[in-house]
Coordinates of C-alpha atoms in Angstrom, one line a residue:
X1 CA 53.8 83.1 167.5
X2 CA 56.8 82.9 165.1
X3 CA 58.8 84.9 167.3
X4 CA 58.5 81.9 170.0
X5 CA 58.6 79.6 167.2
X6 CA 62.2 81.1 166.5
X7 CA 63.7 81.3 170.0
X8 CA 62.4 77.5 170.5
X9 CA 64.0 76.5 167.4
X10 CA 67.4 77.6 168.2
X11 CA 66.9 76.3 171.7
X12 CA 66.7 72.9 170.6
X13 CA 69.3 73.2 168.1
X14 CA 71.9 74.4 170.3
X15 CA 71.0 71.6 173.0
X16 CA 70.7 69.2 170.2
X17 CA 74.7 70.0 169.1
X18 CA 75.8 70.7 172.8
X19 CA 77.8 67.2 172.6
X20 CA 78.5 67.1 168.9
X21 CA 82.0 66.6 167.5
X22 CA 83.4 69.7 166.1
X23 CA 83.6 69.6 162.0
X24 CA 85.3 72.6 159.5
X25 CA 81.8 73.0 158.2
X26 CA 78.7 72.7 160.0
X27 CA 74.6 73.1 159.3
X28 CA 73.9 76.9 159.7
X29 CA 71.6 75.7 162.4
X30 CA 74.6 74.0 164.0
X31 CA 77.0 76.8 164.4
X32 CA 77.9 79.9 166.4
X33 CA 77.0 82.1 163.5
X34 CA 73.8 80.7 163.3
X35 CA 72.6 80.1 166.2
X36 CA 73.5 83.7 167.3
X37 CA 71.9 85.9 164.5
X38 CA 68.5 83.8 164.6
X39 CA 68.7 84.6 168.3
X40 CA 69.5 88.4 167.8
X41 CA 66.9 88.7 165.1
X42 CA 64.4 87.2 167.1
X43 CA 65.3 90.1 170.1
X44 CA 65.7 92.6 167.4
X45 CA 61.9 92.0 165.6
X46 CA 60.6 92.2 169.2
X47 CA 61.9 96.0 169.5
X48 CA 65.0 95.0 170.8
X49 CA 68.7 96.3 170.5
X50 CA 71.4 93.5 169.7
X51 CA 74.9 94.0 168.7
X52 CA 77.7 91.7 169.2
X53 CA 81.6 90.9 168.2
X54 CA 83.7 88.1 168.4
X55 CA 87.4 88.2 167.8
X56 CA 90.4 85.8 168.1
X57 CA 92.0 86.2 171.3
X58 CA 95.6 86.2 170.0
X59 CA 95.7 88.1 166.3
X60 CA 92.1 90.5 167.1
X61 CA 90.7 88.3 163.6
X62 CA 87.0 89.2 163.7
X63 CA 85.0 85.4 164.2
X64 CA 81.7 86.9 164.2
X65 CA 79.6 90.0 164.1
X66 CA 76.1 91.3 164.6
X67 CA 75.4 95.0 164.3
X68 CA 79.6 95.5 166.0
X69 CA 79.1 99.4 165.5
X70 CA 75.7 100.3 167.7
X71 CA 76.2 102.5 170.5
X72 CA 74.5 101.6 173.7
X73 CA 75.0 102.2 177.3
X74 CA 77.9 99.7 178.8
X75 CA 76.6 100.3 182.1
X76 CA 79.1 98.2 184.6
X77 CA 81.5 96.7 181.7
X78 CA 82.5 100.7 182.3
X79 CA 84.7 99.0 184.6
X80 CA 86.8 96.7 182.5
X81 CA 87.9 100.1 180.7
X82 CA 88.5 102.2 184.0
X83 CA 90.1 99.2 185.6
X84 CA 93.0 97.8 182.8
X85 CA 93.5 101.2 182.2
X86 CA 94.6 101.6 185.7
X87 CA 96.7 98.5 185.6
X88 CA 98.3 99.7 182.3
X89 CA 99.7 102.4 184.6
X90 CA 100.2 101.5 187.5
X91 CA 101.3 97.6 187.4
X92 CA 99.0 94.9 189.0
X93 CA 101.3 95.5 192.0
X94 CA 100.8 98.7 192.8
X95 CA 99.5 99.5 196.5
X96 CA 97.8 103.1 197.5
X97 CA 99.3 104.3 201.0
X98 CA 97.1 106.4 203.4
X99 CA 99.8 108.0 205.8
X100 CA 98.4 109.4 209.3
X101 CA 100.9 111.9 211.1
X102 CA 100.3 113.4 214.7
X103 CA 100.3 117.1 214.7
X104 CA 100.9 118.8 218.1
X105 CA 103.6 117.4 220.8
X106 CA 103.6 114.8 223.4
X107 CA 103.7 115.9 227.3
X108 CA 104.7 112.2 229.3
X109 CA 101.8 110.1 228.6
X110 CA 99.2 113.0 227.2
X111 CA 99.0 113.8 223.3
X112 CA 97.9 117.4 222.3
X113 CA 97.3 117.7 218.9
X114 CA 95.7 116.4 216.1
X115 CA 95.5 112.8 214.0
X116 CA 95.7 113.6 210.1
X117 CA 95.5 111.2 207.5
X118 CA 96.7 112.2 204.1
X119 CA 93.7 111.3 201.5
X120 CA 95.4 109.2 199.0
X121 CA 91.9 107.4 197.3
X122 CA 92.3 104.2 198.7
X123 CA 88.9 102.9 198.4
X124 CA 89.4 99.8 200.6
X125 CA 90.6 101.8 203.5
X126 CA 88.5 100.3 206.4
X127 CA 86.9 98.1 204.2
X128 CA 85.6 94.4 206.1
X129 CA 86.8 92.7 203.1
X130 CA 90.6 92.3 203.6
X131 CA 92.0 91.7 206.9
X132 CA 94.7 94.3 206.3
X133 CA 91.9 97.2 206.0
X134 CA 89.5 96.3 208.4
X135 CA 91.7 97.1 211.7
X136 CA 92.8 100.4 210.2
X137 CA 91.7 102.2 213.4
X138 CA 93.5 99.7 215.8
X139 CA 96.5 100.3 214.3
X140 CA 96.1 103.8 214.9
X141 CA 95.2 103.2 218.7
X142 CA 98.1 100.6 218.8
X143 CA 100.4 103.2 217.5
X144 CA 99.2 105.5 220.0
X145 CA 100.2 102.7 223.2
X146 CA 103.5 102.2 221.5
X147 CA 104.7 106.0 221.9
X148 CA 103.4 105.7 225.4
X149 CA 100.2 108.4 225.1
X150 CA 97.2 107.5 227.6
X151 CA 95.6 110.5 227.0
X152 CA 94.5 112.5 224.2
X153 CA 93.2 116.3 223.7
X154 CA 92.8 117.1 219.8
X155 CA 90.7 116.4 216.5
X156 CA 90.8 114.0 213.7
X157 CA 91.4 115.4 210.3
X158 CA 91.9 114.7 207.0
X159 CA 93.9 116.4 204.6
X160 CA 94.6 116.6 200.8
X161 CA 90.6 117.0 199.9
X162 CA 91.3 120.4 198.2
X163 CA 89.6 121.1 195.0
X164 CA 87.1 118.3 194.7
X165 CA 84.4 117.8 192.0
X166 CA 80.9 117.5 193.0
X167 CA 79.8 113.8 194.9
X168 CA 77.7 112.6 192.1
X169 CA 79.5 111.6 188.7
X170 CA 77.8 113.1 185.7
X171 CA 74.7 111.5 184.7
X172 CA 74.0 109.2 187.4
X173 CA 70.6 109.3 188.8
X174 CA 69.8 111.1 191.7
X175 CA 67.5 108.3 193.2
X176 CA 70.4 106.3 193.6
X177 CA 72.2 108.3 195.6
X178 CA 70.9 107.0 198.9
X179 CA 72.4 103.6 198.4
X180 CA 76.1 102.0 198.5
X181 CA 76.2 101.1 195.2
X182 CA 76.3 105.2 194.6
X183 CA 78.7 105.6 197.1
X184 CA 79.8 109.2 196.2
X185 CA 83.9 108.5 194.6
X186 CA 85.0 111.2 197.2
X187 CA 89.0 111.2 197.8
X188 CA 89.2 110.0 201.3
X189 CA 87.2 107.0 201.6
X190 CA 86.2 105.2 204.4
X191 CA 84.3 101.7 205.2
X192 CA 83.7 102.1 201.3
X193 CA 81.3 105.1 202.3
X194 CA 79.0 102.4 203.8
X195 CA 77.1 102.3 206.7
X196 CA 74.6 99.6 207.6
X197 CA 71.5 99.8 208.4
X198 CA 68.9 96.9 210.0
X199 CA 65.4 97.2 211.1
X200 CA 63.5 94.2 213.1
X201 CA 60.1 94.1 215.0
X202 CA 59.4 93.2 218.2
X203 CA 57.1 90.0 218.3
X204 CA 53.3 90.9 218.2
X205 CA 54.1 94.1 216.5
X206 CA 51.7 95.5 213.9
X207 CA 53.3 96.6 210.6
X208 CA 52.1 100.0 211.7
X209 CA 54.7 99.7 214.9
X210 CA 58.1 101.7 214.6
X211 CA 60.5 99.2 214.4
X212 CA 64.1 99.3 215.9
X213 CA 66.5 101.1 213.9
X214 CA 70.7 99.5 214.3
X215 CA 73.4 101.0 212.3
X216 CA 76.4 99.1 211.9
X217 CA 79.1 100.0 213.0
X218 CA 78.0 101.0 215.9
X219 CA 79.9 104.2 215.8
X220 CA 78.3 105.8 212.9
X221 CA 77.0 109.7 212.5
X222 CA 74.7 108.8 210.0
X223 CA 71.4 110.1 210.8
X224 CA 68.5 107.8 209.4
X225 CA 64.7 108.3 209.9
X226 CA 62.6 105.5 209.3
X227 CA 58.6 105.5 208.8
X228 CA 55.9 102.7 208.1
X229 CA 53.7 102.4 205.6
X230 CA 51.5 99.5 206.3
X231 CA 48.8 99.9 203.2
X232 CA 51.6 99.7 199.9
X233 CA 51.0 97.2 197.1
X234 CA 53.7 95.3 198.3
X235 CA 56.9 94.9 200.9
X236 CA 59.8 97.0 200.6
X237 CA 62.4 99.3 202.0
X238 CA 63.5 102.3 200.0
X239 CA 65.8 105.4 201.4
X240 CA 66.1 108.9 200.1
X241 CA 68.6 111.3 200.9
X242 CA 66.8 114.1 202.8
X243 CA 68.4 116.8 204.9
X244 CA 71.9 115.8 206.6
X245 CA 70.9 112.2 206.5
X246 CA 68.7 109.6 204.7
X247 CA 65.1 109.2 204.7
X248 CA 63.3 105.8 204.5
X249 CA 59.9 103.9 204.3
X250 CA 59.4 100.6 204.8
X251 CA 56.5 99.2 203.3
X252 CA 53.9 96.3 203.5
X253 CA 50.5 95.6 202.4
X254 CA 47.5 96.4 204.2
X255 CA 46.3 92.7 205.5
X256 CA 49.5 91.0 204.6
X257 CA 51.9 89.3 206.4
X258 CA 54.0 91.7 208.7
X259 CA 57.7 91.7 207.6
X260 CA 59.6 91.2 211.0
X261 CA 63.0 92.5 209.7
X262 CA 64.6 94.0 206.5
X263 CA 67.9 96.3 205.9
X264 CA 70.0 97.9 203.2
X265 CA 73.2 99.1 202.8
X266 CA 73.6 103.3 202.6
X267 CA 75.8 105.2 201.2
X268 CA 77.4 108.2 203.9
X269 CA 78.6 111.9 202.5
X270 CA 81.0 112.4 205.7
X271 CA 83.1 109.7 205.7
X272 CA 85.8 111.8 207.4
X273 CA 83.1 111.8 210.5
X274 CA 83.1 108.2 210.2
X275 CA 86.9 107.5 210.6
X276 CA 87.0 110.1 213.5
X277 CA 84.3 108.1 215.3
X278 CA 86.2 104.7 214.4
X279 CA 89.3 106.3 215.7
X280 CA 87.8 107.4 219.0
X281 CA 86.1 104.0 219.2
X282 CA 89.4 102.4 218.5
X283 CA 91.6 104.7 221.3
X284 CA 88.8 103.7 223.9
X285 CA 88.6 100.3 223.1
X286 CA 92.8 100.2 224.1
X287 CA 92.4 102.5 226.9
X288 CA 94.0 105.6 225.5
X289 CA 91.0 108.7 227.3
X290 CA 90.3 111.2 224.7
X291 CA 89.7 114.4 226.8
X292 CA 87.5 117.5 225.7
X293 CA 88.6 120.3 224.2
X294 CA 87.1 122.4 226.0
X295 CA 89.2 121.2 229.3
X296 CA 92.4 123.4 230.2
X297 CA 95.4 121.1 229.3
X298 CA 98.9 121.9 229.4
X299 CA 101.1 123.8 226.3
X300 CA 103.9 123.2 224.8
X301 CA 105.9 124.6 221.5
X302 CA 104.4 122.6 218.7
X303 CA 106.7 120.8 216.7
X304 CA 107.7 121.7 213.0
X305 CA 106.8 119.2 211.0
X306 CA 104.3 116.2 211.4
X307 CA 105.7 113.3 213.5
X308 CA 105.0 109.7 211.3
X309 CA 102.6 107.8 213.6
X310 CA 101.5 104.4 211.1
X311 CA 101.5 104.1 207.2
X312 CA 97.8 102.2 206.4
X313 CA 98.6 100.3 203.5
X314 CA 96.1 98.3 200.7
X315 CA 96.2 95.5 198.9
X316 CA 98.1 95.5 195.6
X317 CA 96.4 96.4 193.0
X318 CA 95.3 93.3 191.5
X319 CA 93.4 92.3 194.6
X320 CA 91.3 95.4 194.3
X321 CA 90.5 95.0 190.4
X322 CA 89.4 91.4 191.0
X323 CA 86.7 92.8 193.7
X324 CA 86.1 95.5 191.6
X325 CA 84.7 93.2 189.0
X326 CA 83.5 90.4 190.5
X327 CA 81.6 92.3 192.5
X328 CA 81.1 95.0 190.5
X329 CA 81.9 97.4 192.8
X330 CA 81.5 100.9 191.7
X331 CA 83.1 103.2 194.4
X332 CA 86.2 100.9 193.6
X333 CA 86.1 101.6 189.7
X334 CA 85.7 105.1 190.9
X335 CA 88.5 105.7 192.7
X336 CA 90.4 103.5 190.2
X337 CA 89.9 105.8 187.2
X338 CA 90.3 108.9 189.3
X339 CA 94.5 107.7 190.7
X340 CA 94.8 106.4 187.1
X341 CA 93.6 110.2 185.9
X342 CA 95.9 111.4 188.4
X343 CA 99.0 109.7 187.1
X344 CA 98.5 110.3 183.9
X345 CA 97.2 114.3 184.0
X346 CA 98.1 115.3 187.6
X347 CA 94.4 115.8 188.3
X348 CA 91.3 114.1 189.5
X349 CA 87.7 115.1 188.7
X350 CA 85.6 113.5 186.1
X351 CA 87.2 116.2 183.4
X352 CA 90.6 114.9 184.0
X353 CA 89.3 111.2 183.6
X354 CA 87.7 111.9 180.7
X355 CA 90.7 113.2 179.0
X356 CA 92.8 110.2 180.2
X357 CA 90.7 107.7 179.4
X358 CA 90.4 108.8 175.7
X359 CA 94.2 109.5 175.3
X360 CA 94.5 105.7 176.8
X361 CA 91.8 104.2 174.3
X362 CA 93.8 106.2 171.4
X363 CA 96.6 104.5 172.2
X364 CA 95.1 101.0 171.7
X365 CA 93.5 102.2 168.4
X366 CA 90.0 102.6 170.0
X367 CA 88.6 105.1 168.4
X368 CA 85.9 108.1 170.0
X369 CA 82.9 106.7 167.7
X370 CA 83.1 103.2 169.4
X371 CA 83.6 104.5 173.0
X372 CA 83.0 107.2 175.1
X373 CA 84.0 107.5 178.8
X374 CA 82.4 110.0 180.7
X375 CA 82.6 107.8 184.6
X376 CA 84.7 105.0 185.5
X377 CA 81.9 102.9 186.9
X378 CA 79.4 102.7 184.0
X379 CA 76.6 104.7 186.3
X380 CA 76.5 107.4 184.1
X381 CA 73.9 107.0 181.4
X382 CA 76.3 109.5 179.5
X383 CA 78.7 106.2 178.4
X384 CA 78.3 105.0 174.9
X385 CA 80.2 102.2 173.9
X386 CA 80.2 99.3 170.6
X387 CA 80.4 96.2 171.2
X388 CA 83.7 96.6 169.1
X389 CA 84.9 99.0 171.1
X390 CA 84.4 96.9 174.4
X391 CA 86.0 93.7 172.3
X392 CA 89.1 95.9 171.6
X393 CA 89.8 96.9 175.7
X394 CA 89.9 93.1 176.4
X395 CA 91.5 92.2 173.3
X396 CA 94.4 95.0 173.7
X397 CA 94.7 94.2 177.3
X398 CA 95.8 90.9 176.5
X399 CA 98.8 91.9 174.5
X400 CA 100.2 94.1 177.8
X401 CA 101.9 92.7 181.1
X402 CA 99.1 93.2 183.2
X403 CA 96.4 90.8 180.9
X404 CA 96.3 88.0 183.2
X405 CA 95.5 90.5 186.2
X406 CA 92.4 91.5 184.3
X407 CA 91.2 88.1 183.4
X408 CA 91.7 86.5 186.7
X409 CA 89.1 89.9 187.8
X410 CA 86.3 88.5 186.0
X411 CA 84.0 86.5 186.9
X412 CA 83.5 83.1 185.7
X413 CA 80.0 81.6 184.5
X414 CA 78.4 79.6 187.2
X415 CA 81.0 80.0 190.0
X416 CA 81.5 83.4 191.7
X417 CA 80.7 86.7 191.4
X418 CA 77.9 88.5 189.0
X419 CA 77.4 85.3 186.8
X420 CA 77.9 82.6 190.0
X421 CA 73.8 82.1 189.1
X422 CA 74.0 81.2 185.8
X423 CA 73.7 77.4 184.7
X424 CA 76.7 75.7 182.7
X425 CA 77.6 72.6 180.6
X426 CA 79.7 69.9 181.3
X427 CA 81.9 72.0 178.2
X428 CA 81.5 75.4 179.6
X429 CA 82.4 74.9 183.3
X430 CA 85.5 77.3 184.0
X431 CA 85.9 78.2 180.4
X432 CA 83.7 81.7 179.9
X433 CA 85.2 85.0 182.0
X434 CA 82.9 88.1 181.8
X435 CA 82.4 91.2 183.0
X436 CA 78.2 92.1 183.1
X437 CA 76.7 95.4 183.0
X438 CA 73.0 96.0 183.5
X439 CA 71.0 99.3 183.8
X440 CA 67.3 99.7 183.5
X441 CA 66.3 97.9 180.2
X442 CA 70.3 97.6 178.9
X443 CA 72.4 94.3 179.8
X444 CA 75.9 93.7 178.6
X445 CA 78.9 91.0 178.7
X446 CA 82.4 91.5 177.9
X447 CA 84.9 88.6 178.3
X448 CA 86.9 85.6 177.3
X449 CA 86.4 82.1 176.4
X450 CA 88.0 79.3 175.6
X451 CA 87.1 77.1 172.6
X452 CA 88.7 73.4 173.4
X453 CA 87.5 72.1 170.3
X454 CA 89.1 75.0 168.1
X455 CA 92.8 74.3 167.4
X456 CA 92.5 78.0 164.9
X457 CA 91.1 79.8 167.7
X458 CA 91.2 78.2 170.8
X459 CA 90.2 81.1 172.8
X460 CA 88.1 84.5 172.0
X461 CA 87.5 87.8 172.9
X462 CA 83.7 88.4 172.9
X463 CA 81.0 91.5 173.4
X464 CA 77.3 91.2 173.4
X465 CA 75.5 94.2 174.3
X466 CA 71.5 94.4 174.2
X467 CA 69.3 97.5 174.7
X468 CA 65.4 98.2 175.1
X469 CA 65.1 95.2 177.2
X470 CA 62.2 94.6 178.5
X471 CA 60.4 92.7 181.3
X472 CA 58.5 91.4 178.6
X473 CA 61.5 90.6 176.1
X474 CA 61.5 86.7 174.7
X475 CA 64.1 85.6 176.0
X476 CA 65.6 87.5 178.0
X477 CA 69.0 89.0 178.5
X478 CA 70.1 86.2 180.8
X479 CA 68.9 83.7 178.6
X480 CA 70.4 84.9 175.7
X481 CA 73.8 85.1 177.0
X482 CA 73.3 81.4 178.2
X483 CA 72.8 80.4 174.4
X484 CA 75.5 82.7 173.8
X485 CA 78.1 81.6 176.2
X486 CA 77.3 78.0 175.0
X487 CA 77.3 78.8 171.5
X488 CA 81.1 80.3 172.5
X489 CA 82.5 77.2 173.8
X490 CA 80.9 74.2 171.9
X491 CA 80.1 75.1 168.6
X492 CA 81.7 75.3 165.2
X493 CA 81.8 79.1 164.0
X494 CA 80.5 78.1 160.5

């Protein structure tokens, strides 16, 4: 009962003092400092963990503090570390290039030989969500028309995939795997390592009828077997990797409505299979005839060196940060910290990142004890970070060229991305950035806001990180970084 008594208290307060003038001095009631420890002792009392750090945006001055040196997972603000690192050394302007050569020689209108593309970790390559990427296989069936070739005897390859580490970063779970959000970080990507996959019932069906399977695109390998389980405690859809593909069961309850349609997103191992079926889709589709290998064809000396056939080209590197955290995208933060790792070890593999990563958060005078890398997505439940640490990556990042590239990548309260749900004020519309992080009972926000009523500080660097969150936690993390954000924007510090 006081417990509910407390969150209620400081509820009212805060919505009491949403429209109040800002004074020097406040009511402790009336002010960020107490608002927020009577909210984080509240969490903490129920079995909670609560730490959280506030610091001037433009001199690092620390505005306020709860518990800054706890350790808990950062889950997905891993990405605001993997991603300004990344900038810091590669510019917001930097573009990844995929080239494709042709390998064999050119007889009149017939190609034999092969298509190699040169993995260079562009994880938009393909992707549907820049118009640049999505027609990477037309270009390479356009390319084809312009040297004149109608016909085609060879394979697709991929090259430069020498020497990788295993699919699965350290410490992520193994259940996840199946999904695209676990996308494996692999060096030539694909479509994002994505397949999609849709299941619908004909009408009249019984839940205990096999639906229709569709994979989109239409070209994909992946192999996907689907059962029904008409007697579960409720309706579902949930895929394991099994075998060469993915298992998955899709569930209702016996004497319940019949779900008529439901699909997920999967996460392929072979996406070199899927750009050689997008190719050959894409060479049909323009009328170049891709003939067997098996069929005699004329030879000819083949030539030297690779011939150039098209350069496939990303967006710069800005536009892939702000999708990485709006979205939160992990393969992206993936493939980010492993070209950052890269360029400044001359390796990739989760051991070269690691050692990056530190040797970056050195330089910025963050030290070990405050936070440790170990992925560059935050799915490894092998992170530890303070919220102090996580306050100093934004705070340092805004002293360097590429700040504003970062700031413009998160995602603002109430309008887009991971915090487009969440309610705002009249006051804090457009004025809170932050990055969020959730894993299973952990939820975390790292960003800036701006203070319009605070001529000192005007606008603030800011970390809240909670642990042992529960379904049953009063209130919850969502809630509390509403009061927070609030708190941020409209209130007096003291």
């Amino acid at each position: 009962m006081r417990r509910a008594l407390r969150v209620s208290t400081v509820c009212l307060l805060l919505s009491a003092c949403a429209h109040a003038p800002s004074t020097p001095q406040a009511p402790p009631g009336n002010t960020l400092t107490g608002v927020m420890k009577a909210l984080l002792e509240t969490l903490e009392a129920d079995g909670a963990l609560a730490g959280a750090y506030v610091v001037d945006a433009r001199t690092g001055e620390p505005l306020f503090t709860h518990r800054e040196n706890v350790r808990l997972l950062p889950a997905s603000v891993m990405k605001v570390v993997s991603t300004s690192a990344t900038l810091s050394a590669l510019g917001a302007d930097f573009r990844f290039v995929t080239p494709v050569t042709l390998e064999g020689s050119q007889v009149g209108g017939l190609f034999l030989g092969d298509v190699v593309a040169q993995a260079s970790g562009d994880p938009s390559l393909g992707s549907w969500r820049f118009p640049e990427t999505a027609l990477a296989c037309d270009r390479i069936a356009e390319a084809f028309q312009a040297r004149g070739i109608h016909q085609w005897r060879g394979s697709v390859r991929i090259a430069g995939t020498d020497g990788v580490d295993g699919l699965m970063g350290p410490g992520w779970a193994w259940d996840d795997a199946a999904y695209a959000y676990s996308a494996a970080p692999t060096p030539f990507v694909f479509r994002e390592n994505v397949v999609d996959l849709a299941l619908t019932r004909a009408p009249g069906s019984t839940c205990a009828d096999a639906p229709s399977v569709q994979l989109t695109p239409t070209f994909a390998t992946l192999s996907a077997v689907v059962r029904v389980d008409a007697n579960a405690e409720r309706t579902n859809l949930s895929c394991m990797r099994g075998g060469q593909g993915v298992r998955c069961t899709w569930r209702s309850p016996q004497g319940g409505p019949c779900p008529q349609s439901a699909g997920v997103k999967l996460a392929v191992d072979a996406p070199q299979e899927l750009f050689a079926a997008c190719v050959d889709d894409a060479l049909a589709r323009k009328g170049v005839t891709r003939l067997p290998l098996t069929l005699e064809a004329p030879t000819s000396p083949m030539p030297p060196v690779p011939v150039p056939l098209v350069e496939l080209t990303s967006p710069p590197l800005s536009e892939l940060v702000r999708v990485t955290n709006k979205e939160s995208l992990n393969l992206y933060a993936e493939r980010l910290g492993m070209r950052f790792a890269r360029e400044r070890t001359g390796q990739e593999g989760y051991t070269a990142l690691r050692t990056a990563l530190a040797a970056e958060l050195l330089r910025r005078g963050v030290p070990s004890k405050d936070l440790r890398p170990v992925d560059g997505s935050g799915l490894s439940r092998y992170n530890l970070a303070t919220p102090r640490g996580m306050a100093r990556v934004i705070f340092t990042s805004l002293q360097e060229p590429y700040g504003p590239a970062l700031v413009d990548s998160l995602p603002v309260l109430g309008v887009d991305g991971t915090l487009a749900g969440r309610p705002t004020t009249p006051a804090t519309a457009g004025r809170v950035r932050a990055k969020t992080g959730t894993l299973t009972g952990q939820k975390c926000f790292v960003g800036v806001a701006e203070r319009p009523n605070d001529v000192e500080h005007p606008r603030v660097v800011f970390a809240l990180m909670l642990g042992n969150m529960d379904e049953g936690t009063k209130p919850n993390a969502n809630e509390t970084f509403d009061v927070f954000s609030t708190a941020l924007v409209e209130l007096p510090l003291h």
